Amino acid sequence: MSPTNPPTQNVRHVEVAIAGAGFGGLAMAIQLQKRGINDFVILEKKGEVGGAWRDNHYPGAACDVQSHMYSFSFETKSDWTKRYAPWHEIQQYILDTVKKYKLREKTLLNQEVVSAVFNEGIGKWVVKTQGGETIIARHWVLASGPLHVPAMPEIKGLENFKGKVMHSAEWDHAYDLAGKKVASIGTGGSAIQYVPEIAPKVGQMHVFQRTPAWVIPRDERKYSAFSKAMFKALPFTQTLHRWRCYWTNESRLWPILNPWMARIGEGLLKKFISYQVKDPALVKKLTPDYTLGCKRILISNKWYPTFNRQNVELVTDAISHFTEDGIVTKDGKERKLDCVILGTGFIVDPRIYMKNFELRGRNGHTVQEDWKVSPTSYYGITTANYPNMYQLVGPHTGLGHNSIIFMIEAQVDYIIQCIELVKQKGADYIDVKPEAMTRFLGEMTQALKGTVWSSGCKSWYQTADGINFAIWPKSTWRYWLETRSVNEADYVFGKCTGPLLSAVGGGASTASLNLAGEQAMARTSLR
């Protein structure tokens, strides 16, 4: 952007600002509307809604949670085609939902949030976007989710490779893979879906694996016309089906919480791998040496049989470097390539993907400083010293066994309770007490002990230092139960006196807003 042509400063005043138009942000917006709170705006960094399902459209992309669970409980869909929906069906569901609830008019596209600063004088957030928007909001919801920034591997010489390079979340469908020599780096949730799909088309497929995954069979059955008609005509049958899916998923938690049960499952899966893969040497390479469930369990019927193909090679030697036309592994062998696909997942640690994002709370607090050791919050929703700020799928609310949408809906309801409490008490803000957050973190640390998540493997659930900050280590119904109502004793409700909004809304800088706020602030506890 030319410095001589800065973006026009548009200042908007809203009750709630939401960052992200994926499942989380949309659920937040819809429930706000249902509770009569219509003064909100959704800020989306890209040109369309959908989040992960807008971005991940690689061959074979599909959900690993059942279709009827991977949808809103308040907006069910009776005609899902399969048990596990492909990406385009999920994205269409999102688009249909946006249309039904008329959220387009509430959404600003291509407006990536670059800073959010709490103004202590007025008790509101000043949110700025790359597109030049300034939003002044009483409440600020961070709904970007953890899977939106592709992780790019740091491999020597990658920048010098002259062939095609693409991340699985940035798939170029215009590039013809037919007959090409292709490498896939990574064997995670995306790779196990696209590798089997493209293997029959390419000339040679090299799959570079650092750590094998536990992969279980996938239910690929389609819903019959009768089932879809029954779900539509008799909605209670769909509700029963959803509950069956839910409790089936919850049962998967038992081996995770009880490693001895996981070891029984490992024995069965080892036999499954041996049955699927013909070469005993490959069976050994594809069999994990860590406890089942320590890393995310993946589902596929095509992954293991793919390695029986003559044009597919599993490479377990570490990569040394790239050349202009290939990859050299540590054993000195070079493989000539036309294309490299990075199935390396996403940056999940918010301290990394938010390192250039200004997020400033009370008294100069920043997440870069407060989360120096590890990201933390209270039930993954509120964070001490960041009043009126809420997260969806925040620290310790990720799942390895059930639908994250269940968690999102519980969080959305909790956030709306917080918003309503602020209004009911005549307060300007609500701020969780540090001791409540510390207590919650202690409960999470204790709950993780003795589970497969603490059995020693390295996963994306952890920081680089091995701290598990992502996972909710209990049943999801426990989370729902514990967040059913806001425990007011864990919060401070504050009142501010500062400059009138009309005096600060005309394009004033964040710094001047904070200065005015600090000079005029007179906080009082309402409890």
Short mmCIF file of C-alpha atoms in Angstrom, two decimals:
data_model
loop_
_atom_site.label_atom_id
_atom_site.label_comp_id
_atom_site.label_asym_id
_atom_site.label_seq_id
_atom_site.Cartn_x
_atom_site.Cartn_y
_atom_site.Cartn_z
CA MET A 1 0.00 0.00 0.00
CA SER A 2 1.39 3.39 -0.95
CA PRO A 3 2.15 5.61 2.08
CA THR A 4 0.80 8.59 0.12
CA ASN A 5 -2.60 6.94 -0.18
CA PRO A 6 -3.51 5.66 3.30
CA PRO A 7 -6.81 3.81 3.72
CA THR A 8 -9.82 5.85 4.67
CA GLN A 9 -10.52 5.76 8.41
CA ASN A 10 -14.07 4.45 8.95
CA VAL A 11 -15.12 4.52 12.61
CA ARG A 12 -18.00 2.28 13.66
CA HIS A 13 -19.58 2.03 17.10
CA VAL A 14 -21.08 -1.34 18.01
CA GLU A 15 -21.97 -3.30 21.10
CA VAL A 16 -20.10 -6.44 19.95
CA ALA A 17 -17.25 -6.93 17.48
CA ILE A 18 -16.56 -10.49 16.30
CA ALA A 19 -13.32 -11.50 14.56
CA GLY A 20 -13.79 -14.47 12.27
CA ALA A 21 -16.64 -15.78 10.11
CA GLY A 22 -16.18 -19.50 10.60
CA PHE A 23 -18.42 -21.72 12.72
CA GLY A 24 -17.50 -19.86 15.91
CA GLY A 25 -18.11 -16.32 14.69
CA LEU A 26 -21.34 -17.27 12.94
CA ALA A 27 -22.69 -19.11 16.01
CA MET A 28 -21.90 -16.03 18.08
CA ALA A 29 -23.70 -13.73 15.67
CA ILE A 30 -26.79 -15.90 15.33
CA GLN A 31 -27.25 -16.32 19.07
CA LEU A 32 -26.76 -12.60 19.65
CA GLN A 33 -29.61 -11.99 17.22
CA LYS A 34 -31.77 -14.56 18.96
CA ARG A 35 -31.20 -12.78 22.29
CA GLY A 36 -32.15 -9.42 20.80
CA ILE A 37 -28.59 -8.08 20.52
CA ASN A 38 -28.39 -6.85 16.94
CA ASP A 39 -25.71 -4.20 17.30
CA PHE A 40 -22.71 -6.26 16.21
CA VAL A 41 -20.29 -6.64 13.32
CA ILE A 42 -18.31 -9.63 12.03
CA LEU A 43 -14.78 -8.90 10.78
CA GLU A 44 -13.47 -11.50 8.33
CA LYS A 45 -9.92 -11.37 7.04
CA LYS A 46 -10.68 -13.08 3.72
CA GLY A 47 -13.14 -12.49 0.91
CA GLU A 48 -15.68 -15.13 1.93
CA VAL A 49 -17.09 -16.71 5.09
CA GLY A 50 -16.42 -20.30 6.10
CA GLY A 51 -13.12 -20.35 7.94
CA ALA A 52 -11.33 -23.68 7.64
CA TRP A 53 -13.93 -24.99 5.18
CA ARG A 54 -13.40 -22.07 2.85
CA ASP A 55 -9.64 -22.67 2.84
CA ASN A 56 -9.31 -26.46 2.90
CA HIS A 57 -10.58 -27.68 -0.44
CA TYR A 58 -7.78 -30.07 -1.35
CA PRO A 59 -8.71 -33.40 -3.01
CA GLY A 60 -10.48 -35.64 -0.51
CA ALA A 61 -11.00 -32.88 2.08
CA ALA A 62 -13.70 -33.97 4.52
CA CYS A 63 -14.62 -33.74 8.17
CA ASP A 64 -13.54 -36.33 10.73
CA VAL A 65 -16.65 -35.73 12.87
CA GLN A 66 -20.05 -37.07 11.83
CA SER A 67 -22.08 -34.67 9.69
CA HIS A 68 -25.03 -34.55 12.08
CA MET A 69 -22.71 -33.59 14.94
CA TYR A 70 -20.63 -31.18 12.89
CA SER A 71 -23.49 -28.73 12.49
CA PHE A 72 -25.36 -26.35 14.74
CA SER A 73 -27.91 -27.87 17.13
CA PHE A 74 -30.18 -24.90 16.38
CA GLU A 75 -29.79 -25.24 12.60
CA THR A 76 -29.88 -28.93 11.75
CA LYS A 77 -29.66 -30.31 8.24
CA SER A 78 -31.73 -33.36 7.42
CA ASP A 79 -30.18 -34.19 4.05
CA TRP A 80 -26.48 -34.70 4.74
CA THR A 81 -25.27 -37.03 2.00
CA LYS A 82 -22.75 -39.07 4.03
CA ARG A 83 -21.83 -39.98 7.60
CA TYR A 84 -18.75 -37.74 7.23
CA ALA A 85 -19.39 -34.79 4.94
CA PRO A 86 -16.94 -33.57 2.27
CA TRP A 87 -15.66 -30.01 2.55
CA HIS A 88 -17.91 -28.51 -0.14
CA GLU A 89 -21.06 -29.77 1.57
CA ILE A 90 -19.98 -28.23 4.87
CA GLN A 91 -19.09 -24.95 3.17
CA GLN A 92 -22.48 -24.88 1.45
CA TYR A 93 -24.16 -25.49 4.81
CA ILE A 94 -22.27 -22.46 6.16
CA LEU A 95 -23.30 -20.30 3.19
CA ASP A 96 -26.93 -21.39 3.53
CA THR A 97 -26.88 -20.56 7.25
CA VAL A 98 -25.40 -17.12 6.59
CA LYS A 99 -28.14 -16.45 4.04
CA LYS A 100 -30.94 -17.64 6.31
CA TYR A 101 -29.87 -15.45 9.22
CA LYS A 102 -29.02 -12.48 6.96
CA LEU A 103 -25.47 -12.21 8.24
CA ARG A 104 -23.97 -10.81 5.04
CA GLU A 105 -25.11 -7.33 5.96
CA LYS A 106 -23.40 -7.71 9.33
CA THR A 107 -20.10 -8.98 7.87
CA LEU A 108 -17.14 -6.93 6.67
CA LEU A 109 -14.98 -9.05 4.35
CA ASN A 110 -11.26 -8.54 3.67
CA GLN A 111 -10.91 -6.84 7.05
CA GLU A 112 -8.15 -8.62 8.93
CA VAL A 113 -7.89 -7.35 12.49
CA VAL A 114 -4.42 -5.97 13.20
CA SER A 115 -4.93 -4.51 16.68
CA ALA A 116 -7.39 -4.54 19.56
CA VAL A 117 -6.75 -2.22 22.48
CA PHE A 118 -8.93 -1.83 25.57
CA ASN A 119 -9.61 1.83 26.34
CA GLU A 120 -9.73 2.07 30.10
CA GLY A 121 -11.44 5.43 30.17
CA ILE A 122 -14.58 4.30 28.36
CA GLY A 123 -14.45 0.55 28.99
CA LYS A 124 -14.51 -0.30 25.29
CA TRP A 125 -12.27 -1.98 22.75
CA VAL A 126 -10.75 -0.08 19.86
CA VAL A 127 -10.37 -2.64 17.09
CA LYS A 128 -8.51 -1.77 13.90
CA THR A 129 -8.33 -3.67 10.62
CA GLN A 130 -5.84 -3.82 7.79
CA GLY A 131 -8.54 -2.44 5.52
CA GLY A 132 -8.74 0.80 7.45
CA GLU A 133 -11.79 0.16 9.65
CA THR A 134 -11.84 1.27 13.27
CA ILE A 135 -14.45 -0.43 15.42
CA ILE A 136 -15.25 0.83 18.91
CA ALA A 137 -17.01 -2.01 20.73
CA ARG A 138 -18.14 -2.68 24.27
CA HIS A 139 -17.48 -6.40 23.80
CA TRP A 140 -14.84 -8.10 21.66
CA VAL A 141 -15.04 -11.77 20.59
CA LEU A 142 -11.98 -13.48 19.15
CA ALA A 143 -13.46 -16.24 16.98
CA SER A 144 -10.62 -16.82 14.53
CA GLY A 145 -10.08 -20.39 15.74
CA PRO A 146 -6.75 -22.24 15.91
CA LEU A 147 -6.62 -23.64 12.34
CA HIS A 148 -6.25 -20.67 10.05
CA VAL A 149 -2.51 -19.93 9.73
CA PRO A 150 -0.65 -22.58 7.67
CA ALA A 151 2.55 -23.90 9.24
CA MET A 152 5.41 -23.60 6.78
CA PRO A 153 8.35 -25.93 7.48
CA GLU A 154 11.80 -24.45 7.90
CA ILE A 155 13.80 -26.64 5.55
CA LYS A 156 17.07 -25.47 4.08
CA GLY A 157 16.79 -24.52 0.42
CA LEU A 158 13.00 -24.64 0.17
CA GLU A 159 12.99 -21.10 -1.21
CA ASN A 160 15.32 -22.19 -4.01
CA PHE A 161 13.16 -25.06 -5.26
CA LYS A 162 12.02 -24.17 -8.80
CA GLY A 163 9.10 -26.58 -8.98
CA LYS A 164 5.57 -26.08 -7.68
CA VAL A 165 5.13 -25.65 -3.91
CA MET A 166 1.72 -25.44 -2.25
CA HIS A 167 0.34 -25.90 1.25
CA SER A 168 -2.68 -28.18 1.57
CA ALA A 169 -4.73 -25.18 2.80
CA GLU A 170 -3.73 -23.20 -0.30
CA TRP A 171 -4.37 -25.87 -2.93
CA ASP A 172 -3.94 -24.80 -6.53
CA HIS A 173 -6.49 -26.77 -8.54
CA ALA A 174 -5.19 -25.22 -11.77
CA TYR A 175 -1.94 -27.12 -11.40
CA ASP A 176 -2.08 -30.45 -13.26
CA LEU A 177 -0.58 -33.25 -11.15
CA ALA A 178 -0.99 -35.90 -13.87
CA GLY A 179 2.23 -37.80 -14.40
CA LYS A 180 4.23 -35.51 -12.11
CA LYS A 181 6.87 -36.47 -9.55
CA VAL A 182 5.29 -35.28 -6.31
CA ALA A 183 6.41 -35.10 -2.69
CA SER A 184 4.09 -34.76 0.27
CA ILE A 185 5.73 -33.50 3.45
CA GLY A 186 3.76 -34.50 6.52
CA THR A 187 1.38 -37.31 7.38
CA GLY A 188 -1.28 -35.54 9.43
CA GLY A 189 -5.01 -35.05 9.05
CA SER A 190 -4.82 -33.36 5.64
CA ALA A 191 -2.19 -35.62 4.07
CA ILE A 192 -4.04 -38.82 4.86
CA GLN A 193 -6.94 -37.42 2.83
CA TYR A 194 -5.23 -35.94 -0.23
CA VAL A 195 -2.42 -38.48 -0.73
CA PRO A 196 -4.78 -41.40 -1.53
CA GLU A 197 -6.76 -39.15 -3.90
CA ILE A 198 -3.83 -37.90 -5.98
CA ALA A 199 -1.65 -41.04 -5.89
CA PRO A 200 -3.44 -42.70 -8.86
CA LYS A 201 -2.93 -39.55 -10.97
CA VAL A 202 0.71 -38.70 -10.33
CA GLY A 203 3.69 -40.39 -11.88
CA GLN A 204 5.54 -40.90 -8.61
CA MET A 205 4.49 -40.07 -5.05
CA HIS A 206 7.04 -39.64 -2.27
CA VAL A 207 5.47 -39.36 1.20
CA PHE A 208 7.88 -37.89 3.74
CA GLN A 209 6.92 -39.04 7.21
CA ARG A 210 8.45 -37.82 10.45
CA THR A 211 6.04 -39.58 12.82
CA PRO A 212 3.33 -42.09 11.84
CA ALA A 213 -0.28 -41.55 12.89
CA TRP A 214 -2.79 -43.97 14.33
CA VAL A 215 -5.43 -44.24 11.59
CA ILE A 216 -8.75 -46.00 12.18
CA PRO A 217 -11.42 -47.05 9.64
CA ARG A 218 -13.91 -44.47 8.37
CA ASP A 219 -17.65 -44.99 8.02
CA GLU A 220 -18.20 -44.03 4.37
CA ARG A 221 -21.86 -44.99 4.18
CA LYS A 222 -24.27 -42.60 2.50
CA TYR A 223 -27.59 -41.63 4.00
CA SER A 224 -30.45 -43.25 2.11
CA ALA A 225 -33.30 -41.24 0.63
CA PHE A 226 -35.54 -42.86 3.26
CA SER A 227 -33.30 -41.70 6.15
CA LYS A 228 -33.17 -38.15 4.85
CA ALA A 229 -36.93 -38.07 4.35
CA MET A 230 -37.49 -39.46 7.85
CA PHE A 231 -35.17 -36.88 9.44
CA LYS A 232 -37.11 -34.12 7.68
CA ALA A 233 -40.61 -35.41 8.42
CA LEU A 234 -39.86 -36.59 11.96
CA PRO A 235 -37.24 -34.24 13.45
CA PHE A 236 -37.07 -36.20 16.71
CA THR A 237 -35.48 -39.09 14.76
CA GLN A 238 -32.67 -36.78 13.71
CA THR A 239 -32.28 -35.61 17.30
CA LEU A 240 -31.97 -39.23 18.42
CA HIS A 241 -29.39 -39.83 15.69
CA ARG A 242 -27.39 -36.80 16.85
CA TRP A 243 -27.45 -38.08 20.41
CA ARG A 244 -26.27 -41.50 19.29
CA CYS A 245 -23.35 -39.87 17.45
CA TYR A 246 -22.59 -37.71 20.48
CA TRP A 247 -22.40 -40.57 22.97
CA THR A 248 -20.49 -42.76 20.53
CA ASN A 249 -17.89 -40.01 20.34
CA GLU A 250 -17.85 -39.53 24.10
CA SER A 251 -17.09 -43.22 24.55
CA ARG A 252 -13.81 -42.63 22.71
CA LEU A 253 -12.64 -40.62 25.69
CA TRP A 254 -12.37 -43.66 27.95
CA PRO A 255 -9.18 -45.04 26.35
CA ILE A 256 -7.68 -41.54 26.40
CA LEU A 257 -8.30 -41.13 30.12
CA ASN A 258 -7.31 -44.75 30.82
CA PRO A 259 -4.11 -45.65 28.92
CA TRP A 260 -4.49 -49.37 29.67
CA MET A 261 -7.59 -49.36 27.51
CA ALA A 262 -5.70 -47.51 24.77
CA ARG A 263 -3.08 -50.27 24.73
CA ILE A 264 -5.80 -52.82 23.99
CA GLY A 265 -6.90 -50.66 21.07
CA GLU A 266 -3.30 -50.45 19.86
CA GLY A 267 -3.14 -54.23 19.54
CA LEU A 268 -6.22 -54.29 17.34
CA LEU A 269 -4.97 -51.43 15.19
CA LYS A 270 -1.59 -53.05 14.67
CA LYS A 271 -3.37 -56.06 13.24
CA PHE A 272 -5.47 -53.74 11.07
CA ILE A 273 -2.31 -52.12 9.65
CA SER A 274 -0.78 -55.54 8.97
CA TYR A 275 -3.94 -56.56 7.15
CA GLN A 276 -4.05 -53.37 5.06
CA VAL A 277 -0.35 -53.12 4.09
CA LYS A 278 1.39 -55.99 2.30
CA ASP A 279 5.05 -55.14 2.96
CA PRO A 280 6.12 -55.98 6.57
CA ALA A 281 8.84 -53.31 6.43
CA LEU A 282 6.22 -50.69 5.57
CA VAL A 283 3.94 -51.99 8.32
CA LYS A 284 6.71 -51.31 10.82
CA LYS A 285 7.30 -47.80 9.50
CA LEU A 286 3.59 -46.97 9.52
CA THR A 287 3.03 -48.23 13.08
CA PRO A 288 3.35 -45.53 15.77
CA ASP A 289 5.48 -46.11 18.85
CA TYR A 290 3.46 -43.77 21.07
CA THR A 291 0.24 -44.42 22.98
CA LEU A 292 -2.97 -44.39 21.00
CA GLY A 293 -4.65 -41.01 21.44
CA CYS A 294 -1.56 -39.07 22.49
CA LYS A 295 -1.71 -37.41 19.08
CA ARG A 296 -5.00 -36.89 17.27
CA ILE A 297 -6.44 -40.17 15.99
CA LEU A 298 -7.13 -39.96 12.25
CA ILE A 299 -9.75 -41.77 10.17
CA SER A 300 -9.37 -43.16 6.65
CA ASN A 301 -10.06 -46.31 4.68
CA LYS A 302 -7.62 -45.35 1.93
CA TRP A 303 -4.43 -44.30 3.71
CA TYR A 304 -2.80 -47.64 4.43
CA PRO A 305 -3.75 -49.34 1.11
CA THR A 306 -2.17 -46.41 -0.76
CA PHE A 307 1.27 -47.71 0.23
CA ASN A 308 0.65 -50.91 -1.72
CA ARG A 309 0.84 -48.89 -4.94
CA GLN A 310 3.99 -49.21 -7.04
CA ASN A 311 4.23 -45.45 -7.54
CA VAL A 312 4.08 -44.56 -3.84
CA GLU A 313 7.17 -44.45 -1.65
CA LEU A 314 7.17 -43.88 2.12
CA VAL A 315 10.28 -41.93 3.11
CA THR A 316 11.18 -41.93 6.81
CA ASP A 317 14.72 -40.58 6.47
CA ALA A 318 14.91 -36.97 7.65
CA ILE A 319 15.09 -34.24 5.02
CA SER A 320 18.49 -32.59 4.75
CA HIS A 321 17.77 -29.86 2.22
CA PHE A 322 16.12 -28.89 -1.04
CA THR A 323 17.90 -28.52 -4.34
CA GLU A 324 16.51 -26.55 -7.26
CA ASP A 325 14.74 -29.64 -8.53
CA GLY A 326 14.38 -32.04 -5.63
CA ILE A 327 14.87 -33.10 -2.00
CA VAL A 328 17.98 -34.61 -0.44
CA THR A 329 17.52 -36.72 2.68
CA LYS A 330 20.06 -37.18 5.48
CA ASP A 331 21.26 -40.45 3.91
CA GLY A 332 22.43 -38.44 0.89
CA LYS A 333 19.76 -39.66 -1.53
CA GLU A 334 18.18 -37.10 -3.84
CA ARG A 335 14.67 -37.42 -5.25
CA LYS A 336 13.88 -35.30 -8.31
CA LEU A 337 10.53 -33.54 -8.04
CA ASP A 338 8.07 -31.45 -10.01
CA CYS A 339 5.84 -30.53 -7.10
CA VAL A 340 6.00 -30.36 -3.29
CA ILE A 341 2.82 -30.39 -1.22
CA LEU A 342 3.13 -29.20 2.37
CA GLY A 343 0.78 -31.20 4.55
CA THR A 344 2.35 -29.60 7.59
CA GLY A 345 -0.81 -28.41 9.31
CA PHE A 346 -1.33 -25.12 11.07
CA ILE A 347 0.26 -22.88 13.68
CA VAL A 348 -1.94 -23.59 16.68
CA ASP A 349 -0.04 -21.71 19.39
CA PRO A 350 -1.61 -18.20 19.45
CA ARG A 351 1.63 -16.73 20.78
CA ILE A 352 3.17 -17.49 17.38
CA TYR A 353 0.38 -16.59 14.98
CA MET A 354 -0.48 -13.49 17.03
CA LYS A 355 3.11 -12.30 17.47
CA ASN A 356 2.57 -9.28 15.22
CA PHE A 357 -0.96 -8.63 16.47
CA GLU A 358 -1.41 -5.86 19.02
CA LEU A 359 -3.73 -7.13 21.73
CA ARG A 360 -3.57 -4.86 24.76
CA GLY A 361 -5.76 -5.05 27.85
CA ARG A 362 -5.88 -3.17 31.15
CA ASN A 363 -2.81 -1.50 32.62
CA GLY A 364 -0.72 -2.19 29.54
CA HIS A 365 -1.15 -5.96 29.64
CA THR A 366 -0.30 -7.77 26.38
CA VAL A 367 -0.82 -11.41 25.48
CA GLN A 368 2.78 -11.65 24.32
CA GLU A 369 3.86 -10.95 27.90
CA ASP A 370 1.01 -12.62 29.80
CA TRP A 371 1.26 -15.79 27.72
CA LYS A 372 5.04 -15.92 27.76
CA VAL A 373 5.04 -19.39 29.34
CA SER A 374 1.86 -20.75 27.76
CA PRO A 375 -1.54 -19.52 26.51
CA THR A 376 -4.08 -19.63 29.31
CA SER A 377 -7.57 -18.41 30.08
CA TYR A 378 -10.65 -19.25 32.13
CA TYR A 379 -12.59 -22.06 30.45
CA GLY A 380 -10.93 -20.95 27.22
CA ILE A 381 -13.24 -17.92 27.16
CA THR A 382 -12.13 -15.04 29.39
CA THR A 383 -8.64 -13.84 30.28
CA ALA A 384 -7.68 -11.75 33.31
CA ASN A 385 -6.86 -8.12 32.52
CA TYR A 386 -8.66 -8.25 29.17
CA PRO A 387 -12.14 -7.01 30.13
CA ASN A 388 -15.08 -7.73 27.85
CA MET A 389 -12.83 -9.91 25.66
CA TYR A 390 -13.93 -13.44 24.92
CA GLN A 391 -12.41 -16.31 22.97
CA LEU A 392 -14.03 -19.19 21.15
CA VAL A 393 -12.00 -22.44 21.17
CA GLY A 394 -9.47 -20.79 23.44
CA PRO A 395 -6.82 -22.57 25.55
CA HIS A 396 -7.87 -25.92 27.03
CA THR A 397 -11.07 -26.25 25.00
CA GLY A 398 -9.83 -28.21 21.98
CA LEU A 399 -11.01 -31.78 21.51
CA GLY A 400 -9.57 -35.04 20.34
CA HIS A 401 -12.73 -37.11 20.41
CA ASN A 402 -15.92 -35.13 19.70
CA SER A 403 -17.39 -32.15 17.82
CA ILE A 404 -15.86 -28.77 18.55
CA ILE A 405 -19.20 -27.19 17.62
CA PHE A 406 -20.65 -28.60 20.85
CA MET A 407 -17.98 -26.65 22.75
CA ILE A 408 -18.53 -23.52 20.66
CA GLU A 409 -22.25 -23.47 21.42
CA ALA A 410 -21.57 -23.77 25.16
CA GLN A 411 -19.03 -20.94 24.95
CA VAL A 412 -21.36 -18.69 22.96
CA ASP A 413 -24.10 -19.08 25.57
CA TYR A 414 -21.61 -18.27 28.34
CA ILE A 415 -20.40 -15.14 26.52
CA ILE A 416 -23.94 -13.86 26.05
CA GLN A 417 -24.54 -14.34 29.77
CA CYS A 418 -21.46 -12.18 30.44
CA ILE A 419 -22.70 -9.48 28.06
CA GLU A 420 -26.12 -9.47 29.70
CA LEU A 421 -24.63 -9.34 33.20
CA VAL A 422 -22.61 -6.23 32.32
CA LYS A 423 -25.81 -4.52 31.21
CA GLN A 424 -27.89 -5.73 34.16
CA LYS A 425 -25.35 -4.43 36.68
CA GLY A 426 -24.91 -1.09 34.96
CA ALA A 427 -21.22 -1.91 34.60
CA ASP A 428 -18.81 -0.97 31.84
CA TYR A 429 -16.88 -4.20 31.87
CA ILE A 430 -16.51 -7.70 33.25
CA ASP A 431 -13.04 -9.05 34.01
CA VAL A 432 -12.20 -12.52 35.29
CA LYS A 433 -10.15 -12.59 38.46
CA PRO A 434 -6.55 -13.84 38.07
CA GLU A 435 -7.05 -16.30 40.94
CA ALA A 436 -10.03 -17.88 39.13
CA MET A 437 -7.91 -18.35 36.02
CA THR A 438 -5.06 -19.81 38.07
CA ARG A 439 -7.45 -22.21 39.75
CA PHE A 440 -8.81 -23.35 36.41
CA LEU A 441 -5.32 -23.90 35.01
CA GLY A 442 -4.49 -26.02 38.04
CA GLU A 443 -7.59 -28.13 37.46
CA MET A 444 -6.58 -28.68 33.83
CA THR A 445 -3.03 -29.61 34.77
CA GLN A 446 -4.29 -32.11 37.32
CA ALA A 447 -6.88 -33.59 34.94
CA LEU A 448 -4.21 -34.21 32.28
CA LYS A 449 -2.12 -36.34 34.64
CA GLY A 450 -2.35 -40.04 33.95
CA THR A 451 -3.99 -39.60 30.54
CA VAL A 452 -2.50 -40.57 27.18
CA TRP A 453 -1.92 -36.85 26.54
CA SER A 454 0.77 -36.90 29.21
CA SER A 455 2.37 -40.14 28.03
CA GLY A 456 5.35 -38.46 26.39
CA CYS A 457 4.60 -37.83 22.71
CA LYS A 458 4.91 -34.47 20.97
CA SER A 459 1.73 -33.09 19.39
CA TRP A 460 0.14 -29.86 18.19
CA TYR A 461 -1.74 -29.80 21.49
CA GLN A 462 1.49 -28.60 23.10
CA THR A 463 3.76 -25.58 23.15
CA ALA A 464 7.34 -26.00 21.93
CA ASP A 465 8.24 -26.59 25.58
CA GLY A 466 5.81 -29.48 25.88
CA ILE A 467 3.01 -27.74 27.83
CA ASN A 468 -0.41 -29.05 26.79
CA PHE A 469 -2.46 -25.87 26.42
CA ALA A 470 -5.03 -26.92 23.82
CA ILE A 471 -6.97 -29.93 25.10
CA TRP A 472 -10.05 -30.12 27.30
CA PRO A 473 -9.16 -33.24 29.34
CA LYS A 474 -12.67 -34.20 30.41
CA SER A 475 -16.00 -35.18 28.88
CA THR A 476 -17.66 -32.48 26.80
CA TRP A 477 -20.83 -32.75 28.89
CA ARG A 478 -18.71 -31.73 31.87
CA TYR A 479 -17.69 -28.58 30.02
CA TRP A 480 -21.32 -27.85 29.17
CA LEU A 481 -22.29 -28.38 32.81
CA GLU A 482 -19.49 -26.20 34.20
CA THR A 483 -20.25 -23.31 31.83
CA ARG A 484 -24.04 -23.41 32.11
CA SER A 485 -24.01 -20.27 34.24
CA VAL A 486 -21.46 -17.58 35.00
CA ASN A 487 -20.04 -17.76 38.52
CA GLU A 488 -20.13 -14.06 39.37
CA ALA A 489 -17.73 -14.57 42.27
CA ASP A 490 -14.99 -15.28 39.73
CA TYR A 491 -15.41 -11.88 38.09
CA VAL A 492 -15.01 -8.18 38.78
CA PHE A 493 -17.60 -5.82 37.33
CA GLY A 494 -16.07 -2.39 36.73
CA LYS A 495 -17.32 1.11 36.11
CA CYS A 496 -15.36 3.73 34.20
CA THR A 497 -15.62 7.48 33.78
CA GLY A 498 -13.90 8.87 30.75
CA PRO A 499 -14.33 10.96 27.62
CA LEU A 500 -17.64 10.75 25.79
CA LEU A 501 -17.64 8.49 22.78
CA SER A 502 -18.52 11.43 20.56
CA ALA A 503 -15.28 13.05 21.63
CA VAL A 504 -13.11 10.11 20.62
CA GLY A 505 -14.89 8.66 17.62
CA GLY A 506 -13.57 10.89 14.88
CA GLY A 507 -10.49 8.95 13.93
CA ALA A 508 -8.55 9.51 17.15
CA SER A 509 -5.46 7.34 17.53
CA THR A 510 -5.41 4.36 19.85
CA ALA A 511 -2.63 6.01 21.83
CA SER A 512 -4.65 9.19 22.41
CA LEU A 513 -7.68 7.14 23.41
CA ASN A 514 -5.65 5.27 25.99
CA LEU A 515 -4.05 8.44 27.31
CA ALA A 516 -7.42 10.10 27.74
CA GLY A 517 -8.73 6.97 29.38
CA GLU A 518 -5.88 6.71 31.85
CA GLN A 519 -6.26 10.33 32.86
CA ALA A 520 -10.01 10.09 33.38
CA MET A 521 -10.41 6.54 34.65
CA ALA A 522 -12.14 6.00 37.93
CA ARG A 523 -12.87 2.31 38.28
CA THR A 524 -15.16 1.09 41.03
CA SER A 525 -16.09 -2.47 41.84
CA LEU A 526 -19.78 -3.14 41.58
CA ARG A 527 -19.57 -6.17 43.78
#
